Structure formats: C-alpha cells, structure tokens
Tab-separated table of C-alpha atoms in Angstrom:
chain	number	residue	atom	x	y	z
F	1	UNK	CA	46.401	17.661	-60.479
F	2	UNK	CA	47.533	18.964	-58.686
F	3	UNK	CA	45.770	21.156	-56.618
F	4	UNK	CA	46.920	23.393	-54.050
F	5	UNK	CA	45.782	25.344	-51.363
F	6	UNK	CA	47.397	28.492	-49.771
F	7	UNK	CA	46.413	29.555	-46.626
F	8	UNK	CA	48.205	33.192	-45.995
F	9	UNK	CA	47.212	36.273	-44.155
F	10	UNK	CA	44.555	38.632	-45.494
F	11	UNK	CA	45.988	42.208	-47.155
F	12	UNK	CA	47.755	41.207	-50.050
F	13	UNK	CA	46.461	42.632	-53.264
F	14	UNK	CA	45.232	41.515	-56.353
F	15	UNK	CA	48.593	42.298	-58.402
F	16	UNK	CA	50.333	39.829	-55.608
F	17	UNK	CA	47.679	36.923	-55.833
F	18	UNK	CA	48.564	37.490	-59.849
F	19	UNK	CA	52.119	37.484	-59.382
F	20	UNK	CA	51.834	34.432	-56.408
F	21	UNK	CA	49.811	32.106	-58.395
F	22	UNK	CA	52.453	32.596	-61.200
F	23	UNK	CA	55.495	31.800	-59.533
F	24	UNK	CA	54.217	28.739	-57.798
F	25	UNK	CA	52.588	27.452	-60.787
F	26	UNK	CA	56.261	27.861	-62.778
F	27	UNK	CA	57.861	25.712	-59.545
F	28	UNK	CA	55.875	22.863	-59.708
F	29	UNK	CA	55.927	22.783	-63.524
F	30	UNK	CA	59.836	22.396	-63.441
F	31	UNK	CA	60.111	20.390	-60.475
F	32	UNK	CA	57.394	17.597	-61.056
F	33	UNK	CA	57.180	17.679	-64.542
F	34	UNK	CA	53.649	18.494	-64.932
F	35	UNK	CA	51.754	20.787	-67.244
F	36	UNK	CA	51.008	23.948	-66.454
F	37	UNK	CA	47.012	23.385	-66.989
F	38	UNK	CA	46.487	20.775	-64.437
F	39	UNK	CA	48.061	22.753	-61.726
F	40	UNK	CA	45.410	24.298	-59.848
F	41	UNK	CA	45.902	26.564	-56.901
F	42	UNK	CA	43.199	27.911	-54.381
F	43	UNK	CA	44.221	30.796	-52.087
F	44	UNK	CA	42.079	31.325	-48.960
F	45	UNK	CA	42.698	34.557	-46.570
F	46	UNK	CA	42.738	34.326	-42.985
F	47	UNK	CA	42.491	37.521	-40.711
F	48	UNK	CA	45.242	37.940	-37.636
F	49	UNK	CA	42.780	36.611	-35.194
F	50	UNK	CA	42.071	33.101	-36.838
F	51	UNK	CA	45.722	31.770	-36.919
F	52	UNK	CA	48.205	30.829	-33.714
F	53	UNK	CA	51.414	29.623	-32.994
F	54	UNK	CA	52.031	27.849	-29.511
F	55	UNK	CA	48.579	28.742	-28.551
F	56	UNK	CA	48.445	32.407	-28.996
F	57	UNK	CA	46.056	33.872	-31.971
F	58	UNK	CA	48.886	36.085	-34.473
F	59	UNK	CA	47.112	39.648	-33.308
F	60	UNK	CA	48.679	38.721	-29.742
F	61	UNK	CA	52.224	37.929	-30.508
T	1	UNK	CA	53.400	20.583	-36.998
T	2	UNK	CA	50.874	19.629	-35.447
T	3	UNK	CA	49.292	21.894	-37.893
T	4	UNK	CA	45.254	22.299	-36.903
T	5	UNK	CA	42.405	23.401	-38.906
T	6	UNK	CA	39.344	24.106	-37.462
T	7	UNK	CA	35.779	24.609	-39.030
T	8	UNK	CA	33.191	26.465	-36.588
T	9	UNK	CA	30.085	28.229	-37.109
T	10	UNK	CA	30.663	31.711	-37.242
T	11	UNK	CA	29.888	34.033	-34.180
T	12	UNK	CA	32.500	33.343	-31.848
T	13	UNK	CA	34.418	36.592	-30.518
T	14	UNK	CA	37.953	37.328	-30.223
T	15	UNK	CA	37.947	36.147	-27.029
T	16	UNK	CA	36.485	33.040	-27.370
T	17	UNK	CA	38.554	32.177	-29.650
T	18	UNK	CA	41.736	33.731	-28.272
T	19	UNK	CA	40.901	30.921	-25.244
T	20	UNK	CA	39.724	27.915	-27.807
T	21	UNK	CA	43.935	28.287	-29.139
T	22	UNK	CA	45.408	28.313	-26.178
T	23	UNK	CA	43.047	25.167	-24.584
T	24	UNK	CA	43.763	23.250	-27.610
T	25	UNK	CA	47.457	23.939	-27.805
T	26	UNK	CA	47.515	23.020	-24.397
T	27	UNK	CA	45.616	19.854	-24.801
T	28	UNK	CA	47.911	18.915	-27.771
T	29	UNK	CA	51.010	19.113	-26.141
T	30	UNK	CA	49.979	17.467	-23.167
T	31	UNK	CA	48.643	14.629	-25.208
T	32	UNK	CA	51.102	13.752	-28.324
T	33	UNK	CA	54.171	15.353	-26.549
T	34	UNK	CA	55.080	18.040	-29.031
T	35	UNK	CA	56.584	21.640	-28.248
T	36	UNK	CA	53.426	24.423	-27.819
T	37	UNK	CA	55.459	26.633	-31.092
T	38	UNK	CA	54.940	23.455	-32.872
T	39	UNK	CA	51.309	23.978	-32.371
T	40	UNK	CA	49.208	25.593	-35.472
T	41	UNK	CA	46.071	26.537	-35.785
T	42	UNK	CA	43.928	28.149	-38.730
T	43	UNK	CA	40.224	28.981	-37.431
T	44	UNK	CA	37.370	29.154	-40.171
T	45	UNK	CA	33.973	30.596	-39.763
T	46	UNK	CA	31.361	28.785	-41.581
T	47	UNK	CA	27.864	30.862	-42.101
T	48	UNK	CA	24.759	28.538	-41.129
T	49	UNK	CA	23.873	28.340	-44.783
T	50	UNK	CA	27.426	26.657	-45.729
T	51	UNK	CA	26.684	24.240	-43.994
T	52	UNK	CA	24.721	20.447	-44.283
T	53	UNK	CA	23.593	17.603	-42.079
T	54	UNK	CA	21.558	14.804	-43.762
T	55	UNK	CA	21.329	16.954	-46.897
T	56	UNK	CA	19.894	20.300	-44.932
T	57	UNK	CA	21.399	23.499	-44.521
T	58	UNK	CA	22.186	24.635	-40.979
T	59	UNK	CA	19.607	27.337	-41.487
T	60	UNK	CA	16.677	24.431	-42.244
T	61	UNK	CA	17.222	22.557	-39.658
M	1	UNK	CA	30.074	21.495	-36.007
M	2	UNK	CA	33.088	22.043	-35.718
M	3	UNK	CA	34.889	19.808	-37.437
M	4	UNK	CA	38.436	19.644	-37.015
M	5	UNK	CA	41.536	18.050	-39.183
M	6	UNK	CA	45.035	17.304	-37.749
M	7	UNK	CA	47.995	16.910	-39.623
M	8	UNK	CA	51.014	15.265	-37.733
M	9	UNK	CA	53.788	13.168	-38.437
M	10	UNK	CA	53.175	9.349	-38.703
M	11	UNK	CA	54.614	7.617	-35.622
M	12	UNK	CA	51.975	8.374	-32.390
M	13	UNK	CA	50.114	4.879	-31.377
M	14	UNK	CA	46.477	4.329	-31.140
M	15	UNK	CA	46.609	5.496	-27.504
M	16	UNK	CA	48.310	8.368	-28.181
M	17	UNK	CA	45.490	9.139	-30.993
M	18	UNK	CA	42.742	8.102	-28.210
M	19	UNK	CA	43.908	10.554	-25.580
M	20	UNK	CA	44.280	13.373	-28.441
M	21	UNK	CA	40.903	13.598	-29.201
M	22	UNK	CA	39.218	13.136	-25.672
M	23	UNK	CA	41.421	16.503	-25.121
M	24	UNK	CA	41.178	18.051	-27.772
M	25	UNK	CA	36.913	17.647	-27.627
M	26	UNK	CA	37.542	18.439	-24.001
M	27	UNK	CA	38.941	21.695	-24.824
M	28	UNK	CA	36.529	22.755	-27.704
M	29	UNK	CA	33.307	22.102	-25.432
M	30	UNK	CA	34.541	24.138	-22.357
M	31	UNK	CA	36.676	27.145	-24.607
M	32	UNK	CA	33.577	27.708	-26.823
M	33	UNK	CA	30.409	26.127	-25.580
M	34	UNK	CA	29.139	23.326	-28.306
M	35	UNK	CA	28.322	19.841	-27.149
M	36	UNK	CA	30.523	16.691	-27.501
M	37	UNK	CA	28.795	15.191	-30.022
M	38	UNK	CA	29.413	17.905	-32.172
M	39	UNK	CA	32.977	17.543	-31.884
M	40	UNK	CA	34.794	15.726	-34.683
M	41	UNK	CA	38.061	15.393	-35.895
M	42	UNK	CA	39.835	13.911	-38.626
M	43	UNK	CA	43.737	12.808	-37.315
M	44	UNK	CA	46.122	12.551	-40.507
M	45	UNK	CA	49.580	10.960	-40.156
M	46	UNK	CA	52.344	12.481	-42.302
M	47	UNK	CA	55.543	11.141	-43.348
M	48	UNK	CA	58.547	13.288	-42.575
M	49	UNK	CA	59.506	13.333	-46.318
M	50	UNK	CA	55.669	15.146	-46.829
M	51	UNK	CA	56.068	18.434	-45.013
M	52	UNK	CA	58.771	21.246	-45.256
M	53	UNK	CA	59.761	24.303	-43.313
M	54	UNK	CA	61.594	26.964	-45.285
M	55	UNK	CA	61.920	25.018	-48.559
M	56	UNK	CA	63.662	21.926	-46.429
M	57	UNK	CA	61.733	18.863	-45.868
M	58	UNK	CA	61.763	17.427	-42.787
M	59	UNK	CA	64.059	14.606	-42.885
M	60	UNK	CA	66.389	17.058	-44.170
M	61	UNK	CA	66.034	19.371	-41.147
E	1	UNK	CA	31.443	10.300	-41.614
E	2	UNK	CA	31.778	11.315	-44.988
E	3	UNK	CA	32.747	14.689	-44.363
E	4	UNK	CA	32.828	16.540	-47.893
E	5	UNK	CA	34.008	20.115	-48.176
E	6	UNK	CA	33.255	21.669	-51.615
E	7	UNK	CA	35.209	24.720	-52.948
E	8	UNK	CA	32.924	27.220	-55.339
E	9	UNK	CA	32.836	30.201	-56.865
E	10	UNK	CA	30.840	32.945	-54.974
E	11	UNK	CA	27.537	33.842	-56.269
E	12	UNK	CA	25.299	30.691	-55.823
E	13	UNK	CA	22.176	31.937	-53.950
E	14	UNK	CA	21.288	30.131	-50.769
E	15	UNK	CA	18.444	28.243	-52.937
E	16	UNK	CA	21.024	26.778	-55.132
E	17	UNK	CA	22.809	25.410	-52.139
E	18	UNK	CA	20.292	23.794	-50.483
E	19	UNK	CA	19.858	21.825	-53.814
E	20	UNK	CA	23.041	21.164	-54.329
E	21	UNK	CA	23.291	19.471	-50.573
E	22	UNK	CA	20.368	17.693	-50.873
E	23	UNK	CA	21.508	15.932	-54.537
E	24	UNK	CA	25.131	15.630	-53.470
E	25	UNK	CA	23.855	13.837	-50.321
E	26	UNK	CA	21.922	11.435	-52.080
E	27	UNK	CA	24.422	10.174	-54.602
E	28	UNK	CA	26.698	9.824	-51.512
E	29	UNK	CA	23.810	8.034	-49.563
E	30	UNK	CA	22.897	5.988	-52.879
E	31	UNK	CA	26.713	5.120	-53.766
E	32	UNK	CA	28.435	3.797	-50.836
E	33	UNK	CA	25.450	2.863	-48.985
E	34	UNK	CA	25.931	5.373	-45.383
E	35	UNK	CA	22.967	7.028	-43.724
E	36	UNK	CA	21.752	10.483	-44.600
E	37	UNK	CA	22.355	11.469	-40.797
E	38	UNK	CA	26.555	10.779	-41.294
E	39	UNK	CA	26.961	12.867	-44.689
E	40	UNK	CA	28.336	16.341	-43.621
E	41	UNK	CA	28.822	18.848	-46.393
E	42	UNK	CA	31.041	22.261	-45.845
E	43	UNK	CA	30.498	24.861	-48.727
E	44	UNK	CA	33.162	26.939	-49.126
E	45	UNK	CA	32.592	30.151	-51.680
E	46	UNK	CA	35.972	31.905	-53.518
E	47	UNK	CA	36.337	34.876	-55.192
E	48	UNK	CA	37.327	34.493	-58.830
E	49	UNK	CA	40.521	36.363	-57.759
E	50	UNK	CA	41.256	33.723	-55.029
E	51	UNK	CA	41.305	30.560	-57.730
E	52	UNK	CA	43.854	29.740	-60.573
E	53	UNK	CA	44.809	27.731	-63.617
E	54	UNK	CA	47.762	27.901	-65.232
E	55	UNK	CA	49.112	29.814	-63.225
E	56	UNK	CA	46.212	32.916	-64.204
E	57	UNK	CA	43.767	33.853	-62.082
E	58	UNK	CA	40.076	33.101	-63.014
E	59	UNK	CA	39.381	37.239	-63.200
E	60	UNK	CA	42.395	37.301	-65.826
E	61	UNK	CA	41.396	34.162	-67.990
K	1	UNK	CA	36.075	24.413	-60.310
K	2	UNK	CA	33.984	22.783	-58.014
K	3	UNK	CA	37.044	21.411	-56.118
K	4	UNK	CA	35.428	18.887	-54.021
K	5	UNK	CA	37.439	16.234	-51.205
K	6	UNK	CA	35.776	13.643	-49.395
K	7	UNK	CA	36.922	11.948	-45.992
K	8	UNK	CA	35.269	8.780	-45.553
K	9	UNK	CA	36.426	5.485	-44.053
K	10	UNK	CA	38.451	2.663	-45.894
K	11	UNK	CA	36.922	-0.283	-47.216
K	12	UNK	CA	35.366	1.044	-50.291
K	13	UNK	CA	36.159	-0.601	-53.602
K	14	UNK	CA	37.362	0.717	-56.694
K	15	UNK	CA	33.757	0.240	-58.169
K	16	UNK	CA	32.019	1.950	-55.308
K	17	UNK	CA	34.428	4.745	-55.892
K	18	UNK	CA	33.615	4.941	-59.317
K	19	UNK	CA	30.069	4.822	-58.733
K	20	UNK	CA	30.387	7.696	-56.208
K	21	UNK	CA	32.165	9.968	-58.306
K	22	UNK	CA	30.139	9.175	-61.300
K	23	UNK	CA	26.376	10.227	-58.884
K	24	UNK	CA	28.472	13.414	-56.773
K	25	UNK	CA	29.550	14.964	-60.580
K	26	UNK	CA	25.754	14.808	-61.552
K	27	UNK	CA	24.801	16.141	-58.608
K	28	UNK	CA	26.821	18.809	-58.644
K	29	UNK	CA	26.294	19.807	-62.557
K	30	UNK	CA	22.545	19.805	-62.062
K	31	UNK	CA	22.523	21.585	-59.077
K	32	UNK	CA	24.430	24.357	-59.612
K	33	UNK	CA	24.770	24.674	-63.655
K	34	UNK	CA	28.660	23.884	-63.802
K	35	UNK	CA	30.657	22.212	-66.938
K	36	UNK	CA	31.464	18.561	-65.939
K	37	UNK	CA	34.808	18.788	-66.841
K	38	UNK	CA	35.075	21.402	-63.855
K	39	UNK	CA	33.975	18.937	-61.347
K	40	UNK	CA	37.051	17.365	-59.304
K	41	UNK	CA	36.648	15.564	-56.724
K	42	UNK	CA	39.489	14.616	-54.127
K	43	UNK	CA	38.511	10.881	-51.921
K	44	UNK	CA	40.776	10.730	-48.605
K	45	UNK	CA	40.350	7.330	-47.347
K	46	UNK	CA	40.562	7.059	-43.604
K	47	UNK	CA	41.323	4.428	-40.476
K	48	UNK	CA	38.931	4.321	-37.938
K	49	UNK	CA	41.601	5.130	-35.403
K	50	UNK	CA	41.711	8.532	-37.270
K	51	UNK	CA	38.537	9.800	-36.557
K	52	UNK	CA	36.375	11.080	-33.701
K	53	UNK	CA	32.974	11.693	-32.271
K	54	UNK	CA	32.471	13.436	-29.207
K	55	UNK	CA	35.995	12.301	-27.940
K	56	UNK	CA	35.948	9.095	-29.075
K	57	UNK	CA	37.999	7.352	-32.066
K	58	UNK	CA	35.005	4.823	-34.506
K	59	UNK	CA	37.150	1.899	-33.696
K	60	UNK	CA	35.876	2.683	-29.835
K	61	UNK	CA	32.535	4.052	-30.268
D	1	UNK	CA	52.052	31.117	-42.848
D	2	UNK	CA	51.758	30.918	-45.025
D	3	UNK	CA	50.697	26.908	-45.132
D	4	UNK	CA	50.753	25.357	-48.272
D	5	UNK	CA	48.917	22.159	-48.839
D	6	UNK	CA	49.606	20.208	-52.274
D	7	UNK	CA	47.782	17.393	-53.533
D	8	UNK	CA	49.309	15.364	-56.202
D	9	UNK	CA	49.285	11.435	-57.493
D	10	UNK	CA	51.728	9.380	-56.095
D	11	UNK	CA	54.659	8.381	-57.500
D	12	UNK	CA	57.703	10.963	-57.356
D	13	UNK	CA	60.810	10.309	-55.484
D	14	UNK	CA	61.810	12.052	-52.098
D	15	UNK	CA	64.521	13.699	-54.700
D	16	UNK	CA	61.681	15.258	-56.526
D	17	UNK	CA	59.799	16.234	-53.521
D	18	UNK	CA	62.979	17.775	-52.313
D	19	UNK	CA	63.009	20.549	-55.277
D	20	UNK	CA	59.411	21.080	-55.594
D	21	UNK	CA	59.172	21.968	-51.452
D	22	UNK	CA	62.404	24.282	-52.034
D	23	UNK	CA	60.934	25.652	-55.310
D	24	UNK	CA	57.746	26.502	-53.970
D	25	UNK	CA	58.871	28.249	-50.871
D	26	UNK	CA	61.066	30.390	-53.035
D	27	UNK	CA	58.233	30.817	-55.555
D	28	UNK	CA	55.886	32.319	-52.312
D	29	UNK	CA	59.162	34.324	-50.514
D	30	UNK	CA	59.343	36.518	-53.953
D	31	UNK	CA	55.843	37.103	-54.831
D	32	UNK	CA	54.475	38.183	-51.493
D	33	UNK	CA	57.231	38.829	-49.082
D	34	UNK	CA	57.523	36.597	-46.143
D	35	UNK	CA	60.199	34.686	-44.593
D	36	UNK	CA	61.413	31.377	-46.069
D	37	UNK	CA	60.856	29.747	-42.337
D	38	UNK	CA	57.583	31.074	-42.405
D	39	UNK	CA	56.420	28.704	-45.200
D	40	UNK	CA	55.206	25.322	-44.618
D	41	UNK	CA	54.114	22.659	-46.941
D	42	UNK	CA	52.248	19.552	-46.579
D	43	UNK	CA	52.110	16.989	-49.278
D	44	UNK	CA	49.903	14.851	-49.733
D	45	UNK	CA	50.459	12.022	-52.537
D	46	UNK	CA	46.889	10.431	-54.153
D	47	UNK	CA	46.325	6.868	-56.000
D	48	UNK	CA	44.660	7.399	-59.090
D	49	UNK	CA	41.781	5.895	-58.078
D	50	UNK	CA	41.134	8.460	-55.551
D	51	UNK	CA	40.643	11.212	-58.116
D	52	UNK	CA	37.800	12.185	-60.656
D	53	UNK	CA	37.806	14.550	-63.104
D	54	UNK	CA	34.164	14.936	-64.714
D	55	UNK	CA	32.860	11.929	-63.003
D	56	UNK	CA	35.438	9.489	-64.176
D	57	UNK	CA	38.145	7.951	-61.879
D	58	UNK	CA	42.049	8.879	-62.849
D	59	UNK	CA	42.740	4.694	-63.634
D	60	UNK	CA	39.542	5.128	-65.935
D	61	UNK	CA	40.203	8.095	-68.655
C-alpha cells in the first residue's frame, strides 16, 4: 500500500515508464509518509481508439 | 468525472466502438445530469481466455 | 461481459442510480450487440476531496 | 457478483489460467458462501516493464 | 504481484474476510507458482444500489 | 489522461490528500510530458480489514 494504477496513452518508452514510476513513487513517499517499498504502481497502455472525452473516442478529436 | 471503464471481449471495430462512446455519453448525461466533456471513458479488450464464469474460461464454455 | 465500473461524485439518489444503469445497459446492447443480462456495472460514489484535476482536488476547484 | 480482476505478469499459459480460475473460484465459493454461477474473474497480464516497486521497474530489479 | 481486487456486496464479516483472503492466496500460489508474500488482494465492499444486471440495480432485481 | 487511480488505507487528512494529488500530477507532467489539466486522480481510501498481504488481513499482521 499503496497501489496505483496509471492509465495513459500507448507510445511512451521504456526510459519514460523508468523515469514515471520514479517520480511518482518519490511524491507519495514525501507527501503520505510512506515507504518507498509498499508503494506499488501498475501502468496499463491504452491505444487512441479506446479512450473519449464527451463521447468522442481520442483518434476523432 | 463521470470517469467510465469498460471491460468487453475483444473484437469490436473502430466503429463499433466509436458509436458504444458516444451512446453511453449520451445516456450518462441524460441520466445523472452532468456536462458530455465530463464524460470519460477507457475501453478494454479482454481475450476469451482472460476471462471466467463459474470458474471456466470464456474459451470452455 | 462487459462489465462496467463508474466512478462519480457521491450525491445522485437511488433513482438517479436506477435510471443510470437502465441507460447505460440500453446503450451497450444496441451500440455493440450483447444481451442485457450480460450487462453489469459497478456505480462508485466519490467524495469531492477523492479526485483531482491538474494537481487540485475538487473541493478546491 | 463477486467480480474479481487479477493483475499478473505475462507468461502464464492458458492451462495455468484455467487452474487458477477454477481454485480461485472455489475458495471464493467455499469462503463467503455465493454460487459458482455469480463469481466472475478478469485476468489481466503486464509486462514486467509495465509494474513497479520502489519506484523500479520489475525489468530493472 | 498478483494484484488482485474484489467487488462483492456488504455484509461480510471481518472473519469471512479473513477466511476469504486466507483460501484466494492459496489458490493463487498453487495455481500459478507465485511467492505468498506477492499475493495482495484489494476487497471493495459494495451497496446493492451500486450494482446492476441487465439494467437493473440487486436491491430491484 | 492520463487517469490515475490510488489505493491507500484510510486515515490522512484532506491536507495530506491535498499535496499528494498536487505532487503526483507534477511527478507525471515531468516524466512523460502532458498537461497538468490532463491528469486526473481518484483516491480511494481502504480499512485495514479490506487488505491482505500473503493471505493475512492488514488488522491481523
């Protein structure tokens, strides 16, 4: 605990994911007070055509 | 918000889905009285084998 | 299949909530062709202190 | 109703999920005392790039 | 990892809870050949106003 | 989107909510490159009895 998911668009590389899961884990370490090994973060890709805002799928808008 | 997540099997086209957003923004709205950019909504394709009813995989039953 | 989870802020009544998911199932069947029954949705409420947009939480907005 | 979504490491063959519905479905059936027919499992497989601890991704650990 | 949540309705007791935990973790280890201490598992407690079936909330149905 | 969903036991003040949602957006803006109003988070607190790590509850280790 805790445990985090990230949904975000597919295309960012490996070296990002590195330097994401870094960064977050740093912010919740110094704003809740928690160690850094029970923060655990899951990052899930979605493609342009699975996501919408006000009904429109992002490959539209 | 709203913010939506939707598991489906996978198989649906672009289109389909393109109309699924827009009939469930619209139903949304309509229903809880919330702006249509309020509206989110992350799609995820499921294969048939990630998948269980009474303890069988999609692809069993 | 599908399964669907809403998160929206605390506050709608039990009527509202009713009349969400008869339209929301409504528009799942006819946008991608799967019967009722395999419509489900999970509704969860959200206090406006639980959700942020661009590092602000809601009640700060 | 339960709905249970399980997040995994890629890799597991589709043997190893069948088993690993079947079990988790009986100690849900067996625990809390629901039918077979209402446990719903969704499997959902990450790459060891898309998962961290400590703020390091599984690849890097 | 396994990161595992559960959505079932309220009601249960602490002891069921613990049960269910206790028979999901052994499912899980001997299924799939996983440490214990990677098993988590996430229980979401839910209203019966807050869930669906084919349109209609359990507390209707 | 990103959306950012965070799952951690209950118990911090709105204060401390207030710097982890502002932390974590900033964390996500550097490290991948979107807009700070395109980052959402949901929290979602947890009793300790709604949380196992190798079988055993949170209230029991």
């Amino acid at each position: 605990m805790p445990i985090i998911e990230v949904h975000m668009f597919e295309g960012r590389t490996v070296d990002q994911k590195r330097k994401l899961v870094a960064e977050m884990t740093d912010a919740v370490v110094k704003s809740i007070g928690v160690k850094p090994e029970d923060v655990r973060i899951i990052l899930q890709d979605m493609a342009r055509y699975d996501y919408s805002i006000a009904g429109k799928l992002a490959i539209d808008r």
